[in-house]
XYZ file of C-alpha atoms in Angstrom:
776
model
C 0.007 0.049 0.014
C 2.860 2.380 0.981
C 4.690 1.679 -2.349
C 1.513 2.458 -4.307
C 0.979 5.745 -2.627
C 4.718 6.627 -3.296
C 4.384 5.655 -6.985
C 1.233 7.824 -7.363
C 3.123 10.766 -5.744
C 5.928 10.242 -8.176
C 3.600 9.970 -11.085
C 1.849 13.231 -10.209
C 5.243 14.896 -9.700
C 6.627 13.779 -13.178
C 3.432 14.987 -14.875
C 3.590 18.449 -13.247
C 7.308 18.935 -13.949
C 6.959 17.720 -17.603
C 4.060 20.122 -18.472
C 5.544 23.012 -16.454
C 8.824 22.780 -18.392
C 6.890 22.555 -21.747
C 5.363 25.927 -20.911
C 8.362 27.747 -22.505
C 7.221 26.341 -25.856
C 3.467 27.287 -25.563
C 2.360 29.561 -28.229
C -0.640 30.975 -26.237
C -1.603 31.198 -22.695
C -4.988 29.495 -21.767
C -7.696 32.045 -20.960
C -7.573 33.244 -17.387
C -11.300 32.613 -17.197
C -10.540 28.906 -17.936
C -7.996 28.450 -15.195
C -10.508 28.094 -12.170
C -12.306 25.420 -14.265
C -9.042 23.470 -14.809
C -8.068 23.922 -11.156
C -11.393 22.375 -10.088
C -11.134 19.468 -12.539
C -7.530 18.930 -11.242
C -8.651 18.821 -7.688
C -11.650 16.418 -8.581
C -9.145 13.971 -10.253
C -7.072 13.784 -7.008
C -10.170 12.947 -5.090
C -12.250 10.862 -7.564
C -10.807 9.208 -10.617
C -14.343 8.770 -12.122
C -14.145 6.031 -14.867
C -10.414 5.891 -15.337
C -7.699 4.258 -13.340
C -6.436 6.261 -10.365
C -2.820 6.548 -11.856
C -4.164 8.048 -15.042
C -6.286 10.512 -13.018
C -3.237 11.515 -11.009
C -1.352 12.055 -14.252
C -3.998 14.348 -15.632
C -4.328 16.069 -12.392
C -0.608 16.914 -12.295
C -0.635 18.174 -15.843
C -3.668 20.356 -15.185
C -2.167 21.733 -12.014
C 1.024 22.637 -13.967
C -1.065 24.320 -16.692
C -2.958 26.356 -14.065
C 0.215 27.362 -12.278
C 2.359 28.322 -15.239
C -0.570 30.041 -17.121
C -1.297 32.098 -13.972
C 2.404 33.099 -13.698
C 2.299 34.094 -17.397
C -0.819 36.206 -16.991
C 0.749 37.765 -13.863
C 3.821 38.645 -15.986
C 1.696 40.207 -18.690
C -0.360 42.191 -16.307
C 2.763 43.326 -14.290
C 3.980 45.184 -17.371
C 3.797 48.950 -16.890
C 0.692 50.569 -18.476
C 1.118 52.261 -21.798
C 0.648 55.744 -20.319
C 3.863 55.174 -18.321
C 5.933 54.180 -21.462
C 8.126 56.953 -23.119
C 6.757 59.495 -20.640
C 8.733 61.378 -18.053
C 7.706 59.881 -14.764
C 8.524 60.610 -11.163
C 9.329 57.330 -9.361
C 10.412 56.455 -5.877
C 11.924 53.104 -4.968
C 14.847 51.317 -3.423
C 17.967 50.283 -5.334
C 18.028 46.469 -5.329
C 21.129 45.610 -7.344
C 24.043 47.699 -8.769
C 24.864 46.084 -12.186
C 27.591 48.625 -13.094
C 28.591 51.615 -11.049
C 30.968 53.091 -13.619
C 30.506 56.318 -15.644
C 27.187 55.062 -16.908
C 25.646 53.344 -13.896
C 23.073 50.467 -14.409
C 20.904 49.277 -11.529
C 17.643 47.514 -10.669
C 14.942 49.585 -8.871
C 12.072 48.181 -6.909
C 9.307 50.699 -7.641
C 7.313 52.036 -4.694
C 5.422 54.742 -6.462
C 4.879 56.408 -9.746
C 3.839 60.132 -9.936
C 2.992 59.937 -6.231
C 0.616 56.909 -6.561
C 1.684 53.929 -4.598
C 2.756 51.072 -6.817
C 1.453 47.993 -5.008
C 2.961 45.516 -7.422
C 6.547 46.504 -6.415
C 7.782 46.047 -10.003
C 11.518 45.641 -10.768
C 12.880 47.929 -13.490
C 16.318 48.289 -14.944
C 17.531 51.742 -15.321
C 20.670 53.401 -16.826
C 22.079 56.648 -15.287
C 24.703 58.570 -16.992
C 26.900 60.449 -14.500
C 24.902 59.817 -11.303
C 24.539 62.792 -8.873
C 25.811 60.645 -5.961
C 27.491 57.151 -5.605
C 24.752 54.573 -5.952
C 24.457 51.990 -3.176
C 22.263 48.853 -2.708
C 19.441 49.710 -0.316
C 19.284 53.472 -1.000
C 15.763 54.812 -1.340
C 15.649 57.390 -4.198
C 13.296 59.630 -6.117
C 14.016 60.003 -9.846
C 12.806 61.345 -13.064
C 12.857 58.581 -15.647
C 11.764 57.505 -19.046
C 10.648 53.878 -19.510
C 10.375 51.320 -22.290
C 8.890 47.904 -22.284
C 11.363 45.009 -22.016
C 13.040 44.722 -25.381
C 16.286 43.869 -26.845
C 18.188 43.113 -30.011
C 17.066 39.954 -31.765
C 19.661 38.198 -33.975
C 20.753 34.686 -34.777
C 23.359 33.303 -32.299
C 23.102 36.456 -30.202
C 22.197 36.807 -26.505
C 18.410 37.136 -26.238
C 18.123 39.986 -23.757
C 14.273 40.047 -23.726
C 14.141 36.449 -22.444
C 16.742 37.111 -19.800
C 14.942 40.192 -18.516
C 11.710 38.226 -18.173
C 13.562 35.352 -16.307
C 14.763 38.065 -13.895
C 11.214 39.457 -13.387
C 12.176 42.781 -14.798
C 9.137 44.504 -16.274
C 10.655 47.651 -18.066
C 13.890 49.374 -18.794
C 14.694 53.027 -18.992
C 17.092 55.763 -18.223
C 17.365 58.562 -15.481
C 17.024 62.253 -16.222
C 19.721 64.018 -14.143
C 17.350 66.888 -13.259
C 15.312 66.514 -9.944
C 16.929 63.334 -8.636
C 16.779 63.020 -4.848
C 18.274 60.673 -2.351
C 15.559 60.015 0.264
C 17.431 57.441 2.352
C 21.136 56.812 2.199
C 21.173 53.675 4.321
C 22.847 50.886 2.413
C 22.443 47.130 2.935
C 25.006 45.010 4.859
C 26.084 43.386 1.681
C 26.788 46.873 0.125
C 28.717 47.888 3.251
C 30.920 44.865 2.978
C 31.561 45.568 -0.725
C 32.451 49.208 0.094
C 35.014 48.031 2.740
C 36.335 45.403 0.235
C 36.813 47.993 -2.533
C 39.009 50.188 -0.188
C 41.681 47.452 -0.202
C 42.704 48.221 -3.836
C 43.580 44.597 -4.711
C 45.188 43.844 -8.032
C 42.654 41.206 -8.854
C 39.761 42.729 -7.000
C 37.302 41.990 -9.946
C 37.876 38.276 -9.644
C 37.773 38.184 -5.878
C 34.461 40.236 -5.862
C 33.047 37.701 -8.248
C 33.951 34.737 -5.911
C 32.991 36.522 -2.729
C 30.019 38.647 -3.527
C 28.833 37.264 -6.834
C 29.616 40.631 -8.393
C 31.187 40.023 -11.846
C 30.906 43.633 -13.022
C 34.628 44.200 -12.358
C 35.634 41.536 -14.913
C 36.915 42.878 -18.183
C 36.113 41.577 -21.733
C 39.516 39.791 -21.889
C 38.686 38.076 -18.610
C 35.418 36.705 -19.956
C 37.229 35.451 -23.029
C 39.671 33.601 -20.893
C 36.852 32.230 -18.831
C 34.933 30.901 -21.794
C 38.009 29.464 -23.437
C 38.849 27.398 -20.295
C 35.325 26.595 -19.194
C 35.669 27.882 -15.521
C 32.577 30.235 -15.502
C 31.128 28.271 -12.565
C 34.211 29.129 -10.505
C 34.045 32.879 -10.710
C 30.678 33.281 -9.122
C 28.981 31.960 -6.063
C 27.606 28.734 -7.539
C 26.147 25.517 -6.221
C 29.695 24.088 -6.076
C 30.892 26.900 -3.746
C 27.862 26.689 -1.587
C 28.202 22.956 -1.191
C 31.879 23.248 -0.201
C 31.030 25.951 2.267
C 28.227 23.783 3.735
C 30.612 20.796 4.111
C 33.323 22.889 5.850
C 30.727 24.519 8.123
C 29.206 21.191 9.104
C 32.565 19.702 9.936
C 33.467 22.736 12.045
C 30.229 22.988 13.961
C 30.116 19.227 14.622
C 33.616 19.297 15.869
C 32.920 22.240 18.147
C 29.907 20.665 19.581
C 31.553 17.328 20.208
C 34.429 19.074 22.044
C 31.943 21.000 24.117
C 30.076 17.732 24.973
C 33.428 16.116 25.919
C 34.775 18.898 28.065
C 31.471 20.063 29.596
C 28.467 18.680 31.170
C 26.175 19.241 28.249
C 23.369 16.661 27.887
C 24.199 13.536 25.714
C 20.716 13.555 24.567
C 21.137 16.578 22.313
C 21.372 15.691 18.674
C 24.451 17.584 17.658
C 24.079 16.353 14.063
C 20.703 18.165 13.757
C 22.213 21.317 15.276
C 25.139 21.260 12.967
C 22.787 20.937 9.993
C 20.614 23.863 11.069
C 23.660 26.001 11.794
C 25.116 25.192 8.424
C 21.908 26.280 6.715
C 22.097 29.561 8.453
C 25.668 30.164 7.437
C 25.077 29.197 3.728
C 21.904 31.425 3.775
C 24.411 34.368 4.698
C 26.722 33.225 1.868
C 23.771 33.249 -0.524
C 22.880 36.623 0.716
C 26.399 37.864 -0.130
C 25.778 36.731 -3.770
C 22.601 38.881 -3.836
C 20.392 35.727 -3.945
C 21.139 35.179 -7.538
C 19.088 32.377 -9.103
C 21.967 29.803 -9.265
C 22.752 30.441 -5.532
C 19.159 30.271 -4.531
C 18.754 27.082 -6.438
C 21.712 25.516 -4.619
C 20.535 26.726 -1.137
C 17.050 25.214 -1.695
C 18.662 21.928 -2.686
C 20.814 22.108 0.449
C 17.781 22.817 2.524
C 15.787 19.878 1.155
C 18.728 17.584 1.745
C 19.015 18.772 5.402
C 15.292 18.324 6.070
C 15.470 14.754 4.664
C 18.450 13.940 7.093
C 16.676 15.526 10.003
C 13.397 13.718 9.448
C 15.326 10.421 8.552
C 13.612 10.249 5.119
C 15.227 8.581 2.156
C 14.543 9.100 -1.474
C 16.522 8.159 -4.534
C 18.782 10.651 -6.306
C 16.566 11.102 -9.286
C 13.457 11.916 -7.128
C 15.592 14.272 -5.152
C 16.507 16.226 -8.373
C 12.953 16.125 -9.677
C 11.547 17.321 -6.310
C 13.956 20.269 -6.362
C 12.989 21.244 -9.798
C 9.388 21.160 -8.760
C 10.081 23.431 -5.760
C 12.098 25.850 -7.872
C 9.303 26.028 -10.457
C 6.948 26.993 -7.642
C 9.392 29.645 -6.268
C 10.880 31.024 -9.555
C 8.836 29.695 -12.492
C 10.277 32.125 -14.987
C 13.843 30.921 -14.304
C 13.047 28.132 -16.863
C 13.905 30.684 -19.492
C 17.383 31.049 -18.146
C 20.359 29.107 -19.337
C 21.662 28.722 -15.733
C 18.553 26.543 -14.927
C 19.417 23.942 -17.549
C 23.157 24.064 -16.927
C 22.813 23.641 -13.212
C 20.247 20.836 -13.150
C 21.787 19.196 -16.186
C 25.225 19.093 -14.390
C 23.723 17.652 -11.246
C 21.730 15.036 -13.155
C 24.812 13.944 -15.150
C 26.846 13.576 -11.912
C 24.102 11.272 -10.713
C 24.223 9.379 -13.928
C 27.999 8.891 -13.894
C 27.790 7.860 -10.233
C 25.099 5.288 -11.154
C 26.960 3.869 -14.204
C 30.405 3.680 -12.459
C 29.708 3.439 -8.754
C 32.635 3.676 -6.269
C 32.747 0.149 -4.963
C 33.856 -0.047 -1.327
C 36.959 -2.002 -0.647
C 38.829 -3.331 2.400
C 40.641 -0.195 3.284
C 42.798 -1.855 5.906
C 44.526 -3.821 3.134
C 45.214 -0.775 0.999
C 48.287 1.385 1.152
C 48.021 5.258 1.222
C 49.144 5.426 -2.361
C 46.571 3.008 -3.586
C 43.808 4.911 -1.708
C 45.004 8.191 -3.456
C 45.069 6.544 -6.750
C 41.566 5.321 -6.281
C 40.190 8.633 -5.303
C 41.939 10.343 -8.186
C 40.542 7.778 -10.604
C 36.979 8.490 -9.345
C 37.422 12.374 -9.550
C 39.128 12.213 -12.974
C 36.415 9.862 -14.387
C 33.682 12.053 -13.000
C 35.201 15.237 -14.317
C 35.795 13.786 -17.866
C 32.386 12.237 -18.089
C 30.715 15.418 -16.939
C 32.436 17.404 -19.574
C 31.542 14.706 -22.129
C 27.898 14.718 -21.353
C 27.518 18.525 -20.897
C 29.050 19.215 -24.273
C 25.796 19.424 -26.183
C 24.186 21.794 -23.671
C 27.224 24.050 -23.574
C 27.359 24.108 -27.334
C 23.711 25.137 -27.601
C 24.082 28.068 -25.276
C 27.670 29.181 -26.247
C 28.318 27.761 -29.630
C 31.795 26.571 -28.540
C 33.421 23.613 -26.813
C 36.277 24.137 -24.304
C 38.904 21.361 -25.023
C 40.976 22.494 -22.107
C 38.077 22.591 -19.644
C 38.596 19.104 -18.188
C 42.344 19.763 -17.449
C 41.844 23.302 -16.207
C 38.991 22.269 -13.908
C 40.915 19.382 -12.482
C 43.526 21.884 -11.342
C 41.315 24.872 -10.569
C 38.387 23.330 -8.754
C 40.385 22.061 -5.718
C 42.249 25.416 -5.474
C 39.222 27.538 -5.682
C 36.790 25.478 -3.688
C 39.080 24.191 -0.843
C 41.323 27.245 -0.524
C 40.187 30.512 -2.112
C 36.458 30.186 -1.403
C 36.931 29.479 2.376
C 39.530 32.232 2.592
C 37.151 34.666 0.891
C 34.347 33.751 3.298
C 36.711 34.275 6.258
C 37.950 37.554 4.898
C 34.394 38.647 4.392
C 33.469 37.794 7.981
C 36.692 39.687 9.287
C 35.444 42.785 7.324
C 32.644 43.075 9.876
C 34.997 43.303 12.835
C 38.585 43.649 11.900
C 39.513 45.255 8.545
C 43.270 44.812 9.167
C 42.982 41.039 9.393
C 40.523 40.961 6.565
C 43.120 42.917 4.397
C 45.789 40.241 5.283
C 43.515 37.483 4.179
C 42.471 39.136 0.904
C 46.039 40.034 0.031
C 46.864 36.282 0.300
C 44.037 35.474 -1.896
C 45.205 38.149 -4.361
C 48.599 36.570 -4.400
C 47.128 33.050 -5.109
C 45.067 34.477 -7.918
C 48.105 36.310 -9.424
C 49.794 32.920 -10.025
C 46.681 31.086 -10.939
C 45.453 33.546 -13.485
C 48.829 33.202 -15.357
C 48.167 29.532 -15.671
C 44.568 30.225 -16.808
C 45.876 32.631 -19.472
C 48.455 30.105 -20.643
C 45.590 27.443 -21.415
C 43.362 30.128 -22.947
C 46.033 31.298 -25.401
C 46.502 27.735 -26.745
C 45.167 27.257 -30.237
C 43.465 24.057 -29.265
C 41.983 25.488 -26.074
C 38.432 25.931 -27.623
C 36.464 24.838 -30.673
C 34.207 27.397 -32.214
C 30.950 25.949 -33.499
C 28.297 27.379 -35.953
C 24.794 28.110 -34.775
C 23.498 24.538 -34.979
C 19.732 23.913 -34.068
C 18.872 22.530 -30.771
C 17.312 19.419 -32.307
C 20.633 18.424 -33.936
C 22.322 18.809 -30.474
C 19.537 16.608 -28.970
C 20.604 13.872 -31.453
C 24.202 14.184 -30.440
C 23.270 14.052 -26.791
C 21.299 10.764 -27.400
C 24.313 9.271 -29.080
C 26.549 10.310 -26.094
C 24.142 8.780 -23.743
C 23.780 5.557 -25.736
C 27.545 5.239 -25.612
C 27.630 5.507 -21.861
C 24.658 3.356 -21.062
C 25.033 -0.397 -20.348
C 23.314 -1.591 -23.567
C 24.465 -4.051 -26.288
C 27.358 -3.014 -28.616
C 25.184 -3.180 -31.656
C 22.775 -0.673 -30.408
C 25.716 1.686 -29.512
C 27.038 1.357 -32.966
C 23.533 1.903 -34.478
C 23.182 5.044 -32.387
C 25.890 6.834 -34.267
C 23.405 7.504 -36.922
C 22.473 10.407 -34.798
C 25.693 12.163 -35.617
C 24.831 12.586 -39.262
C 22.794 15.863 -38.871
C 25.716 17.311 -37.059
C 28.230 16.380 -39.801
C 26.030 17.908 -42.406
C 26.619 21.359 -40.912
C 30.306 21.222 -41.569
C 30.087 20.046 -45.227
C 30.687 22.800 -47.904
C 27.379 24.065 -49.449
C 27.086 25.266 -53.008
C 23.647 26.683 -53.774
C 22.028 28.820 -56.409
C 20.862 31.371 -53.809
C 22.422 34.228 -51.912
C 21.119 35.796 -48.578
C 20.926 39.345 -47.264
C 20.710 39.768 -43.532
C 19.736 43.139 -42.177
C 20.986 42.887 -38.620
C 19.215 44.314 -35.637
C 21.826 46.760 -34.295
C 19.532 49.208 -32.686
C 19.834 52.741 -33.979
C 22.484 52.000 -36.640
C 23.123 49.797 -39.597
C 24.817 46.591 -40.532
C 23.978 44.453 -43.469
C 25.533 40.914 -44.161
C 25.464 39.583 -47.605
C 26.458 35.904 -47.952
C 26.799 33.181 -50.651
C 28.129 29.699 -50.125
C 29.496 30.709 -46.642
C 31.480 33.564 -48.131
C 30.369 37.024 -47.012
C 30.710 40.788 -47.201
C 29.592 43.292 -44.550
C 28.126 46.852 -45.135
C 28.610 48.865 -41.941
C 29.234 47.462 -38.409
C 26.776 49.165 -36.095
C 27.793 51.352 -33.024
C 30.173 51.184 -30.143
C 29.551 52.791 -26.753
C 31.803 54.240 -23.983
C 30.668 51.442 -21.598
C 32.480 48.980 -23.966
C 29.376 47.400 -25.459
C 29.689 47.266 -29.192
C 27.560 45.753 -32.075
C 30.461 43.750 -33.552
C 30.961 41.593 -30.521
C 27.260 41.591 -29.510
C 25.622 41.035 -32.911
C 27.820 40.769 -35.967
C 30.327 38.227 -34.810
C 27.753 35.890 -33.226
C 25.710 36.107 -36.528
C 28.753 35.210 -38.552
C 29.513 32.305 -36.262
C 25.904 31.096 -36.405
C 26.247 31.137 -40.327
C 29.627 29.203 -40.070
C 31.397 32.194 -41.580
C 34.976 32.404 -40.580
C 36.188 35.302 -42.643
C 34.819 38.319 -44.549
C 35.916 38.933 -48.158
C 34.788 42.646 -48.022
C 33.919 45.076 -45.401
C 32.197 48.260 -46.782
C 31.695 51.292 -44.582
C 29.307 53.821 -45.740
C 30.683 56.652 -43.602
C 32.377 56.894 -40.243
C 29.553 58.040 -38.048
C 29.502 55.826 -34.878
C 26.202 54.227 -35.610
C 27.599 52.914 -38.874
C 31.300 52.308 -38.197
C 31.742 52.529 -34.296
C 32.366 48.840 -34.045
C 34.998 48.589 -36.886
C 38.012 48.009 -34.518
C 36.201 45.300 -32.723
C 35.216 43.572 -35.974
C 38.834 43.560 -37.221
C 39.881 42.061 -34.006
C 37.366 39.357 -33.997
C 37.532 37.999 -37.636
C 39.753 37.953 -40.706
C 38.909 40.612 -43.298
C 40.323 40.301 -46.833
C 39.184 43.581 -48.398
C 38.057 47.031 -47.158
C 36.115 49.798 -48.885
C 34.914 53.022 -47.485
C 33.828 56.549 -48.605
C 37.285 57.753 -47.806
C 39.148 55.509 -50.269
C 37.854 53.563 -53.296
C 34.142 53.846 -52.865
C 32.890 56.210 -55.554
C 31.027 55.993 -58.828
C 33.928 54.115 -60.490
C 33.696 51.138 -58.125
C 32.898 47.925 -59.720
C 33.648 44.570 -57.974
C 32.883 41.017 -59.313
C 32.223 38.857 -56.213
C 31.240 35.271 -56.826
C 27.949 35.444 -58.701
C 27.194 39.067 -57.606
C 28.369 42.440 -58.647
C 29.040 45.387 -56.297
C 28.530 48.697 -58.110
C 29.416 51.993 -56.521
C 26.945 54.876 -57.300
C 27.920 57.590 -54.746
C 30.012 59.689 -54.014
C 30.982 60.858 -57.541
C 34.515 60.165 -58.496
C 36.916 62.775 -57.115
C 34.433 64.225 -54.587
C 35.607 62.791 -51.247
C 34.256 64.188 -47.972
C 32.675 63.274 -44.760
C 29.168 63.261 -43.351
C 25.950 61.817 -44.379
C 25.902 63.102 -47.926
C 29.185 61.569 -48.706
C 27.977 58.083 -47.699
C 29.152 55.199 -49.812
C 26.098 54.094 -51.812
C 26.428 50.597 -53.393
C 24.109 48.333 -55.559
C 24.585 44.617 -55.020
C 23.018 42.549 -57.863
C 22.960 39.043 -59.384
C 21.613 40.224 -62.644
C 17.986 39.454 -61.754
C 17.522 40.728 -58.228
C 19.327 43.487 -56.265
C 19.549 45.490 -53.076
C 20.438 49.234 -52.637
C 22.446 50.318 -49.576
C 22.304 54.069 -49.540
C 23.776 54.865 -46.062
C 22.549 58.161 -44.637
C 22.159 60.182 -47.826
C 19.719 63.056 -47.864
C 17.026 63.972 -50.411
C 19.489 66.109 -52.356
C 21.753 63.156 -53.064
C 18.601 61.074 -53.875
C 17.638 63.576 -56.473
C 21.316 63.463 -57.958
C 21.218 59.693 -58.016
C 17.908 59.755 -59.929
C 19.337 62.028 -62.588
C 22.478 59.914 -63.027
C 21.328 56.339 -62.714
C 17.718 56.271 -63.631
C 17.910 52.774 -65.237
C 20.064 51.347 -62.338
C 17.857 52.307 -59.485
C 15.009 49.863 -59.898
C 15.745 47.392 -57.078
C 13.935 44.568 -55.221
C 15.126 45.509 -51.685
C 15.879 49.010 -50.375
C 17.371 49.853 -47.057
C 15.697 53.230 -46.313
C 18.267 55.923 -46.051
C 19.108 57.420 -42.765
C 17.010 54.932 -40.765
C 13.708 56.481 -42.041
C 14.424 60.193 -41.320
C 12.310 62.734 -43.014
C 15.526 64.219 -44.594
C 15.434 61.274 -47.018
C 13.160 58.919 -48.803
C 11.389 61.599 -51.099
C 8.553 60.345 -53.158
C 10.345 60.554 -56.598
C 13.281 58.427 -55.200
C 10.788 55.880 -53.898
C 9.077 55.737 -57.282
C 12.454 55.344 -59.091
C 13.650 52.559 -56.959
C 10.210 50.806 -56.837
C 11.381 48.109 -54.297
C 9.262 45.181 -53.222
C 10.699 45.644 -49.719
C 11.850 48.717 -47.773
C 13.724 48.148 -44.559
C 14.004 50.511 -41.599
C 17.044 49.765 -39.368
C 16.352 51.786 -36.245
C 16.313 51.440 -32.462
C 13.237 50.345 -30.587
C 11.273 53.517 -29.510
C 14.250 55.653 -30.492
C 14.378 59.315 -29.324
C 14.257 60.584 -32.922
C 10.901 58.737 -33.567
C 12.465 57.052 -36.753
C 11.006 56.131 -39.042
C 9.028 59.292 -39.388
C 5.291 58.769 -40.043
C 5.338 60.874 -43.194
C 8.191 58.773 -44.635
C 6.166 55.528 -43.841
C 3.113 57.018 -45.551
C 5.101 57.589 -48.737
C 6.183 53.907 -48.936
C 2.637 52.795 -48.060
C 1.257 54.916 -50.945
C 3.426 52.963 -53.412
C 2.275 49.537 -51.935
C 5.773 48.716 -50.727
C 6.077 45.952 -48.021
C 7.792 47.676 -45.001
C 9.802 45.887 -42.321
C 11.491 47.215 -39.255
C 14.362 45.709 -37.412
C 13.011 47.165 -34.143
C 9.850 44.986 -34.619
C 11.134 41.960 -36.511
C 14.805 41.706 -35.254
C 17.172 40.466 -37.859
C 15.607 40.388 -41.364
C 16.804 37.783 -43.735
C 16.166 37.596 -47.425
C 16.932 34.590 -49.618
C 17.336 35.530 -53.298
C 17.705 33.115 -56.243
C 20.256 33.404 -59.031
C 17.390 32.297 -61.319
C 15.170 35.185 -60.364
C 12.712 33.135 -58.301
C 10.519 34.923 -55.720
C 12.320 36.453 -52.731
C 11.764 34.640 -49.448
C 11.889 36.927 -46.349
C 11.584 36.176 -42.623
C 12.131 38.185 -39.608
C 14.015 36.660 -36.604
C 10.967 37.207 -34.284
C 8.587 35.640 -36.931
C 10.507 32.358 -37.258
C 8.382 29.281 -36.574
C 5.838 29.111 -33.683
C 6.226 32.072 -31.434
C 6.145 31.494 -27.661
C 3.618 33.184 -25.617
C 6.103 35.705 -24.181
C 6.984 36.785 -27.684
C 3.318 37.466 -28.559
C 2.202 39.212 -25.336
C 5.214 41.183 -24.242
C 7.310 42.212 -27.261
C 4.789 42.866 -30.133
């Protein structure tokens, strides 16, 4: 009877977790009016199975409960979005600073809103703000009153790039915006304990303060771009933030310490022998690790690890036993209840995937207990090293498809580096960081001594890390391969590891064929044009048979963020393009050429054309099956500025695209007079992002494109494209597409003149519910 009840509970749990996880693929949310009905049906199935077996009723009940829970969360997220009247308007808000993302020249922080325009905001929404040159140093916990402008959560949308909107949603951020410097007031300057510890730590002026802050406080804002490249190349990202591994080590050390102290007190004092020191040590360990999680700002990975630790402690205290797989499944269930939108974050899948694979490896190759009395010390050490080495290698092996999906690369050096770095960081550096942090509360002099030793250890360790990162074999870059292909690879890896017959293992290698196909050369009779989503700027990628040219690069900003590294290079990687035959720069305004240096640093470029050298009306380049024809500026009339933009026509003889840069209406009239027969094109990138200084009606009639593209930022301050410009194109029955709405826009053109195929990044396939409700 007891086993039957246990199986029924497990069946319900499997059903709930499966349907809840599938919610990230839902195209629509069930109506909120339907949810009470589904909830009632789910409850009835748990009480009365009606005409079906009880196990089937429980499975349906778990599925219905999951639908009700995830749909309710989805509706809450939609309703928590700021009302339209608060978007793009100047609003007076008060709230408390929750997290400082970056406190440099242009500060970024999360604000928990208490009121908007004097009206209490009961939802306590979280918004992310940017503040150029803050009036005072921003600190976590401060209560502020600010004048701000807000936008709905939005971000760039390109192949292979970081999906910012999804990340914002997983962090429960409902809007983004920027602070107006006027009328900013600090209401309460009291900072949190965590902020006070960070301030004391920053006064130490350590050489590797960014790395130590990441390990101690979970604050990775001090890490530079070169640091992140080294971290990715060596696969040690889990070591430079407070992760589950760190929390587990701290828990283990705390338990050993508290248990030892209690036993000594019992031995040397008259404390009652009836006290369960094991339980007291567990509870004290939970309190200490909770403080450690607080230092990390209760980030989702840390919160996830602390919940798992708490569940494990409760099972020990209550003397309950469950298998490893049900322990993992139960923790997923708890975390879905606490932070359901974290299903959208990569850390959720990386964390639980790693833990599940550790359990799988332990099950496949269990450590068989031996007679330790007959073993020498060296044999014991060899046995332990063998277990650790096997676990590390198999974990890297099984995690490879998941890492490849999210990062489009595989770190070959990761197993070696982690074997060396994990013991050093977890057993030495992390405990010392925690000790140093505790000493900051009472004795800064001793804390400085501890942190200086940590700084010295990192000084030597980072040299070794840089050595591995600089090796040519350290990482393998991969193109943007669909998740279904990696799923096939994962099944092959799993089959190789599982205890099944050899013939089935050999047969499973069929699943490698889809992956191999992505590395075979492709010769097609089509060429593609990608207008990249680079915000308020322009970047156009043209490719044929994995050869490419790029027109403009997008902007770069003082913060270090640039469109080459954020958009262009990831898109090139996703298309398996390893070099650029040509880079054409229309003119050298920041929004068109700001990322040029980062582009040249990130990929090999064979040829370069700009309005300052060979781009003029004499330009003619034969490139594969296409021709690149220069139309402007006129030969011998070099200059700077919008009206000297490099205007080129790219054509295959049947279909063509015109790239006019930022030319004005005066240049458009000159082009019409000089190239009347050449201007009729299929695709036109609207000049100057849809400004009213361009796109005059005669020019639109002369070009007569099927498609006109506006490359501009979402809700940009210039209101591009201007409505009067849009009206002109609409009058000519031209199909308009905007990168702000559709993301990256891709055209497939045939060398035989077949109809053009077009798709926007946000329009690909079936859209998930958060795409439909939040971003359109």
